[in-house]
Short mmCIF file of N, CA and C in Angstrom, two decimals:
data_model
loop_
_atom_site.label_atom_id
_atom_site.label_comp_id
_atom_site.label_asym_id
_atom_site.label_seq_id
_atom_site.Cartn_x
_atom_site.Cartn_y
_atom_site.Cartn_z
N LYS A 1 0.85 -1.19 0.00
CA LYS A 1 0.00 0.00 0.00
C LYS A 1 0.88 1.23 0.00
N ASP A 2 0.31 2.32 -0.46
CA ASP A 2 1.04 3.58 -0.50
C ASP A 2 0.84 4.29 0.84
N ILE A 3 1.67 3.94 1.82
CA ILE A 3 1.55 4.49 3.17
C ILE A 3 2.84 5.23 3.49
N LYS A 4 2.71 6.47 3.95
CA LYS A 4 3.89 7.27 4.29
C LYS A 4 3.66 7.96 5.62
N GLY A 5 4.72 8.07 6.41
CA GLY A 5 4.66 8.82 7.66
C GLY A 5 3.86 8.15 8.76
N GLU A 6 3.65 6.86 8.67
CA GLU A 6 2.89 6.14 9.69
C GLU A 6 3.82 5.25 10.49
N ARG A 7 3.44 5.00 11.74
CA ARG A 7 4.19 4.08 12.59
C ARG A 7 3.26 2.97 13.03
N TYR A 8 3.82 1.75 13.10
CA TYR A 8 3.01 0.60 13.45
C TYR A 8 3.72 -0.25 14.50
N ILE A 9 2.95 -0.88 15.34
CA ILE A 9 3.46 -1.89 16.26
C ILE A 9 3.21 -3.24 15.60
N VAL A 10 4.27 -4.02 15.43
CA VAL A 10 4.13 -5.31 14.77
C VAL A 10 4.56 -6.41 15.74
N ASN A 11 3.58 -7.04 16.37
CA ASN A 11 3.85 -8.16 17.26
C ASN A 11 2.61 -9.03 17.34
N SER A 12 2.81 -10.27 17.75
CA SER A 12 1.70 -11.22 17.74
C SER A 12 0.95 -11.30 19.06
N GLY A 13 1.49 -10.76 20.11
CA GLY A 13 0.82 -10.88 21.40
C GLY A 13 1.52 -10.07 22.46
N GLN A 14 1.02 -10.19 23.66
CA GLN A 14 1.60 -9.46 24.78
C GLN A 14 2.33 -10.43 25.69
N TYR A 15 3.64 -10.21 25.83
CA TYR A 15 4.47 -11.07 26.65
C TYR A 15 5.32 -10.21 27.57
N THR A 16 5.56 -10.70 28.76
CA THR A 16 6.47 -10.02 29.67
C THR A 16 7.89 -10.49 29.36
N TYR A 17 8.87 -9.73 29.85
CA TYR A 17 10.25 -10.18 29.71
C TYR A 17 10.42 -11.54 30.36
N LYS A 18 9.77 -11.73 31.49
CA LYS A 18 9.88 -13.01 32.20
C LYS A 18 9.43 -14.15 31.29
N GLU A 19 8.28 -13.98 30.62
CA GLU A 19 7.78 -15.02 29.73
C GLU A 19 8.74 -15.26 28.56
N LEU A 20 9.25 -14.17 28.01
CA LEU A 20 10.20 -14.28 26.89
C LEU A 20 11.44 -15.05 27.32
N PHE A 21 12.01 -14.68 28.46
CA PHE A 21 13.23 -15.34 28.91
C PHE A 21 12.98 -16.79 29.32
N GLU A 22 11.81 -17.07 29.91
CA GLU A 22 11.50 -18.45 30.27
C GLU A 22 11.37 -19.32 29.03
N LYS A 23 10.68 -18.82 28.01
CA LYS A 23 10.51 -19.59 26.78
C LYS A 23 11.86 -19.81 26.09
N THR A 24 12.68 -18.77 26.08
CA THR A 24 13.99 -18.88 25.45
C THR A 24 14.88 -19.85 26.21
N SER A 25 14.90 -19.74 27.54
CA SER A 25 15.76 -20.63 28.33
C SER A 25 15.31 -22.08 28.22
N THR A 26 14.01 -22.32 28.10
CA THR A 26 13.52 -23.69 27.91
C THR A 26 14.06 -24.26 26.61
N LEU A 27 14.03 -23.48 25.54
CA LEU A 27 14.56 -23.95 24.26
C LEU A 27 16.07 -24.15 24.29
N MET A 28 16.74 -23.46 25.20
CA MET A 28 18.19 -23.59 25.32
C MET A 28 18.58 -24.63 26.38
N ASN A 29 17.58 -25.32 26.93
CA ASN A 29 17.81 -26.32 27.98
C ASN A 29 18.51 -25.74 29.20
N ILE A 30 18.10 -24.53 29.56
CA ILE A 30 18.63 -23.86 30.75
C ILE A 30 17.57 -23.93 31.83
N THR A 31 17.98 -24.33 33.02
CA THR A 31 17.06 -24.41 34.14
C THR A 31 16.55 -23.01 34.49
N HIS A 32 15.27 -22.92 34.74
CA HIS A 32 14.67 -21.63 35.10
C HIS A 32 15.22 -21.13 36.42
N ILE A 33 15.57 -19.87 36.45
CA ILE A 33 15.99 -19.23 37.68
C ILE A 33 14.77 -18.53 38.25
N ARG A 34 14.36 -18.92 39.42
CA ARG A 34 13.12 -18.41 39.97
C ARG A 34 13.29 -17.23 40.92
N LYS A 35 14.51 -16.92 41.29
CA LYS A 35 14.74 -15.82 42.21
C LYS A 35 14.98 -14.54 41.42
N PRO A 36 14.16 -13.52 41.61
CA PRO A 36 14.37 -12.27 40.86
C PRO A 36 15.64 -11.55 41.30
N VAL A 37 16.21 -10.79 40.40
CA VAL A 37 17.41 -10.01 40.68
C VAL A 37 16.99 -8.57 40.96
N ALA A 38 17.50 -8.02 42.03
CA ALA A 38 17.17 -6.64 42.39
C ALA A 38 17.74 -5.67 41.37
N ILE A 39 17.02 -4.58 41.14
CA ILE A 39 17.46 -3.56 40.19
C ILE A 39 18.81 -3.00 40.59
N THR A 40 19.05 -2.82 41.89
CA THR A 40 20.34 -2.28 42.33
C THR A 40 21.50 -3.21 41.92
N LYS A 41 21.27 -4.50 41.99
CA LYS A 41 22.31 -5.44 41.57
C LYS A 41 22.53 -5.35 40.06
N LEU A 42 21.46 -5.15 39.31
CA LEU A 42 21.59 -5.00 37.86
C LEU A 42 22.36 -3.72 37.52
N LEU A 43 22.12 -2.65 38.28
CA LEU A 43 22.84 -1.40 38.03
C LEU A 43 24.33 -1.56 38.31
N ILE A 44 24.67 -2.30 39.35
CA ILE A 44 26.08 -2.58 39.64
C ILE A 44 26.68 -3.41 38.51
N LEU A 45 25.96 -4.44 38.07
CA LEU A 45 26.42 -5.27 36.97
C LEU A 45 26.57 -4.45 35.69
N GLN A 46 25.68 -3.51 35.48
CA GLN A 46 25.77 -2.65 34.29
C GLN A 46 27.05 -1.82 34.32
N LYS A 47 27.43 -1.32 35.46
CA LYS A 47 28.67 -0.54 35.58
C LYS A 47 29.88 -1.42 35.26
N ILE A 48 29.86 -2.64 35.75
CA ILE A 48 30.97 -3.56 35.50
C ILE A 48 31.06 -3.89 34.01
N THR A 49 29.90 -4.18 33.38
CA THR A 49 29.93 -4.50 31.94
C THR A 49 30.31 -3.29 31.10
N ALA A 50 29.93 -2.09 31.57
CA ALA A 50 30.32 -0.87 30.85
C ALA A 50 31.84 -0.67 30.91
N LEU A 51 32.42 -0.93 32.07
CA LEU A 51 33.87 -0.81 32.22
C LEU A 51 34.59 -1.85 31.34
N LYS A 52 34.08 -3.09 31.37
CA LYS A 52 34.67 -4.15 30.54
C LYS A 52 34.59 -3.77 29.06
N ALA A 53 33.44 -3.26 28.65
CA ALA A 53 33.25 -2.88 27.24
C ALA A 53 34.21 -1.74 26.87
N TYR A 54 34.39 -0.80 27.79
CA TYR A 54 35.30 0.32 27.53
C TYR A 54 36.74 -0.19 27.38
N LEU A 55 37.15 -1.09 28.27
CA LEU A 55 38.52 -1.59 28.24
C LEU A 55 38.79 -2.49 27.04
N THR A 56 37.77 -3.20 26.58
CA THR A 56 37.94 -4.12 25.44
C THR A 56 37.43 -3.55 24.12
N ASN A 57 36.95 -2.31 24.17
CA ASN A 57 36.42 -1.63 22.98
C ASN A 57 35.31 -2.45 22.31
N THR A 58 34.37 -2.92 23.14
CA THR A 58 33.23 -3.69 22.64
C THR A 58 31.94 -3.03 23.13
N THR A 59 30.82 -3.58 22.72
CA THR A 59 29.52 -3.08 23.16
C THR A 59 29.13 -3.77 24.46
N PRO A 60 28.67 -3.00 25.46
CA PRO A 60 28.28 -3.63 26.73
C PRO A 60 27.07 -4.53 26.54
N LEU A 61 27.03 -5.62 27.29
CA LEU A 61 25.91 -6.55 27.21
C LEU A 61 24.67 -6.03 27.93
N LEU A 62 24.85 -5.10 28.83
CA LEU A 62 23.75 -4.57 29.63
C LEU A 62 23.92 -3.06 29.70
N ASN A 63 22.82 -2.32 29.46
CA ASN A 63 22.92 -0.87 29.56
C ASN A 63 21.79 -0.31 30.42
N LYS A 64 21.87 0.98 30.73
CA LYS A 64 20.89 1.61 31.61
C LYS A 64 19.48 1.57 31.00
N GLU A 65 19.39 1.71 29.71
CA GLU A 65 18.09 1.71 29.04
C GLU A 65 17.40 0.36 29.19
N THR A 66 18.17 -0.72 29.06
CA THR A 66 17.61 -2.06 29.22
C THR A 66 17.08 -2.25 30.63
N ILE A 67 17.85 -1.81 31.61
CA ILE A 67 17.42 -1.93 33.00
C ILE A 67 16.17 -1.10 33.24
N ALA A 68 16.11 0.10 32.65
CA ALA A 68 14.93 0.96 32.83
C ALA A 68 13.68 0.30 32.27
N THR A 69 13.79 -0.41 31.14
CA THR A 69 12.62 -1.06 30.57
C THR A 69 12.15 -2.24 31.42
N LEU A 70 13.07 -2.84 32.17
CA LEU A 70 12.68 -3.96 33.04
C LEU A 70 11.81 -3.51 34.20
N LYS A 71 11.90 -2.24 34.56
CA LYS A 71 11.14 -1.73 35.70
C LYS A 71 9.70 -1.37 35.34
N HIS A 72 9.38 -1.35 34.08
CA HIS A 72 8.06 -0.91 33.64
C HIS A 72 7.35 -1.99 32.82
N SER A 73 6.04 -1.90 32.79
CA SER A 73 5.24 -2.81 31.98
C SER A 73 4.70 -2.03 30.79
N PHE A 74 4.97 -2.52 29.60
CA PHE A 74 4.50 -1.87 28.39
C PHE A 74 3.51 -2.77 27.68
N GLN A 75 2.46 -2.18 27.16
CA GLN A 75 1.50 -2.92 26.34
C GLN A 75 1.32 -2.17 25.03
N TYR A 76 1.35 -2.92 23.95
CA TYR A 76 1.24 -2.33 22.64
C TYR A 76 0.00 -2.86 21.93
N GLU A 77 -0.63 -1.99 21.19
CA GLU A 77 -1.86 -2.32 20.47
C GLU A 77 -1.54 -2.51 18.99
N THR A 78 -2.01 -3.60 18.40
CA THR A 78 -1.72 -3.90 16.99
C THR A 78 -2.92 -3.70 16.06
N THR A 79 -3.97 -3.10 16.56
CA THR A 79 -5.18 -2.93 15.75
C THR A 79 -4.91 -2.14 14.47
N LYS A 80 -4.10 -1.09 14.57
CA LYS A 80 -3.83 -0.23 13.42
C LYS A 80 -3.21 -1.01 12.26
N ILE A 81 -2.19 -1.82 12.53
CA ILE A 81 -1.54 -2.58 11.46
C ILE A 81 -2.47 -3.66 10.92
N LYS A 82 -3.28 -4.24 11.78
CA LYS A 82 -4.21 -5.27 11.33
C LYS A 82 -5.28 -4.69 10.41
N LYS A 83 -5.68 -3.44 10.64
CA LYS A 83 -6.66 -2.79 9.78
C LYS A 83 -6.03 -2.37 8.45
N THR A 84 -4.73 -2.09 8.46
CA THR A 84 -4.06 -1.56 7.27
C THR A 84 -3.66 -2.66 6.30
N ILE A 85 -3.10 -3.76 6.82
CA ILE A 85 -2.67 -4.84 5.94
C ILE A 85 -3.29 -6.16 6.41
N ASP A 86 -3.40 -7.06 5.50
CA ASP A 86 -3.91 -8.39 5.82
C ASP A 86 -2.71 -9.27 6.12
N HIS A 87 -2.35 -9.34 7.40
CA HIS A 87 -1.17 -10.08 7.79
C HIS A 87 -1.48 -10.92 9.01
N LYS A 88 -1.05 -12.16 8.98
CA LYS A 88 -1.22 -13.05 10.13
C LYS A 88 0.13 -13.14 10.84
N PHE A 89 0.13 -12.79 12.11
CA PHE A 89 1.36 -12.79 12.88
C PHE A 89 1.72 -14.19 13.34
N ARG A 90 3.02 -14.42 13.50
CA ARG A 90 3.52 -15.69 14.02
C ARG A 90 3.50 -15.65 15.54
N ASP A 91 3.28 -16.80 16.14
CA ASP A 91 3.35 -16.89 17.60
C ASP A 91 4.80 -16.72 18.05
N LEU A 92 4.97 -16.20 19.26
CA LEU A 92 6.30 -16.05 19.82
C LEU A 92 7.00 -17.40 19.91
N GLU A 93 6.27 -18.42 20.33
CA GLU A 93 6.87 -19.75 20.47
C GLU A 93 7.46 -20.25 19.16
N LYS A 94 6.72 -20.09 18.07
CA LYS A 94 7.19 -20.54 16.75
C LYS A 94 8.42 -19.74 16.33
N THR A 95 8.41 -18.45 16.56
CA THR A 95 9.55 -17.61 16.21
C THR A 95 10.78 -18.03 16.98
N LEU A 96 10.62 -18.24 18.29
CA LEU A 96 11.76 -18.66 19.12
C LEU A 96 12.27 -20.04 18.71
N GLU A 97 11.36 -20.94 18.37
CA GLU A 97 11.77 -22.28 17.92
C GLU A 97 12.63 -22.19 16.66
N ASP A 98 12.38 -21.17 15.85
CA ASP A 98 13.15 -21.00 14.62
C ASP A 98 14.49 -20.31 14.85
N ILE A 99 14.53 -19.32 15.75
CA ILE A 99 15.75 -18.51 15.87
C ILE A 99 16.70 -18.96 16.97
N VAL A 100 16.21 -19.55 18.05
CA VAL A 100 17.10 -19.95 19.15
C VAL A 100 18.14 -20.96 18.69
N PRO A 101 17.77 -22.02 17.96
CA PRO A 101 18.81 -22.95 17.49
C PRO A 101 19.88 -22.27 16.63
N TYR A 102 19.48 -21.29 15.85
CA TYR A 102 20.45 -20.55 15.02
C TYR A 102 21.50 -19.86 15.91
N TYR A 103 21.04 -19.18 16.95
CA TYR A 103 21.97 -18.48 17.83
C TYR A 103 22.80 -19.45 18.67
N ILE A 104 22.23 -20.56 19.04
CA ILE A 104 23.00 -21.58 19.77
C ILE A 104 24.16 -22.06 18.90
N ASP A 105 23.86 -22.32 17.64
CA ASP A 105 24.88 -22.80 16.71
C ASP A 105 25.90 -21.70 16.38
N LYS A 106 25.42 -20.51 16.10
CA LYS A 106 26.30 -19.42 15.68
C LYS A 106 27.28 -19.01 16.79
N TYR A 107 26.79 -18.96 18.03
CA TYR A 107 27.62 -18.48 19.13
C TYR A 107 28.09 -19.60 20.06
N ASN A 108 27.93 -20.85 19.62
CA ASN A 108 28.38 -22.02 20.41
C ASN A 108 27.90 -21.96 21.85
N LEU A 109 26.61 -21.74 22.01
CA LEU A 109 26.04 -21.63 23.36
C LEU A 109 25.69 -22.98 23.92
#
């Protein structure tokens, strides 16, 4: 379609980070960690990873923005994109089943 200047949310459902990480860890055969990590501990870890990234000239694995998003719950509405195009979204489970093995193989996880 001839659409310009529009923004769309493209996702198949509403999932929390917890659900995403649980589904991913299950596919990676990682035991679920049931004890939550305090935000203060994550902020300390972020400083350590930032220092490591600075010293090794790499991208940090954890940043302040990521930690900030963990503290909030976001919900996105997909009605606009569904009205605009005829598209059937894939389930998160199916997407993860396709991509997790790729990353396991690529990064020797």
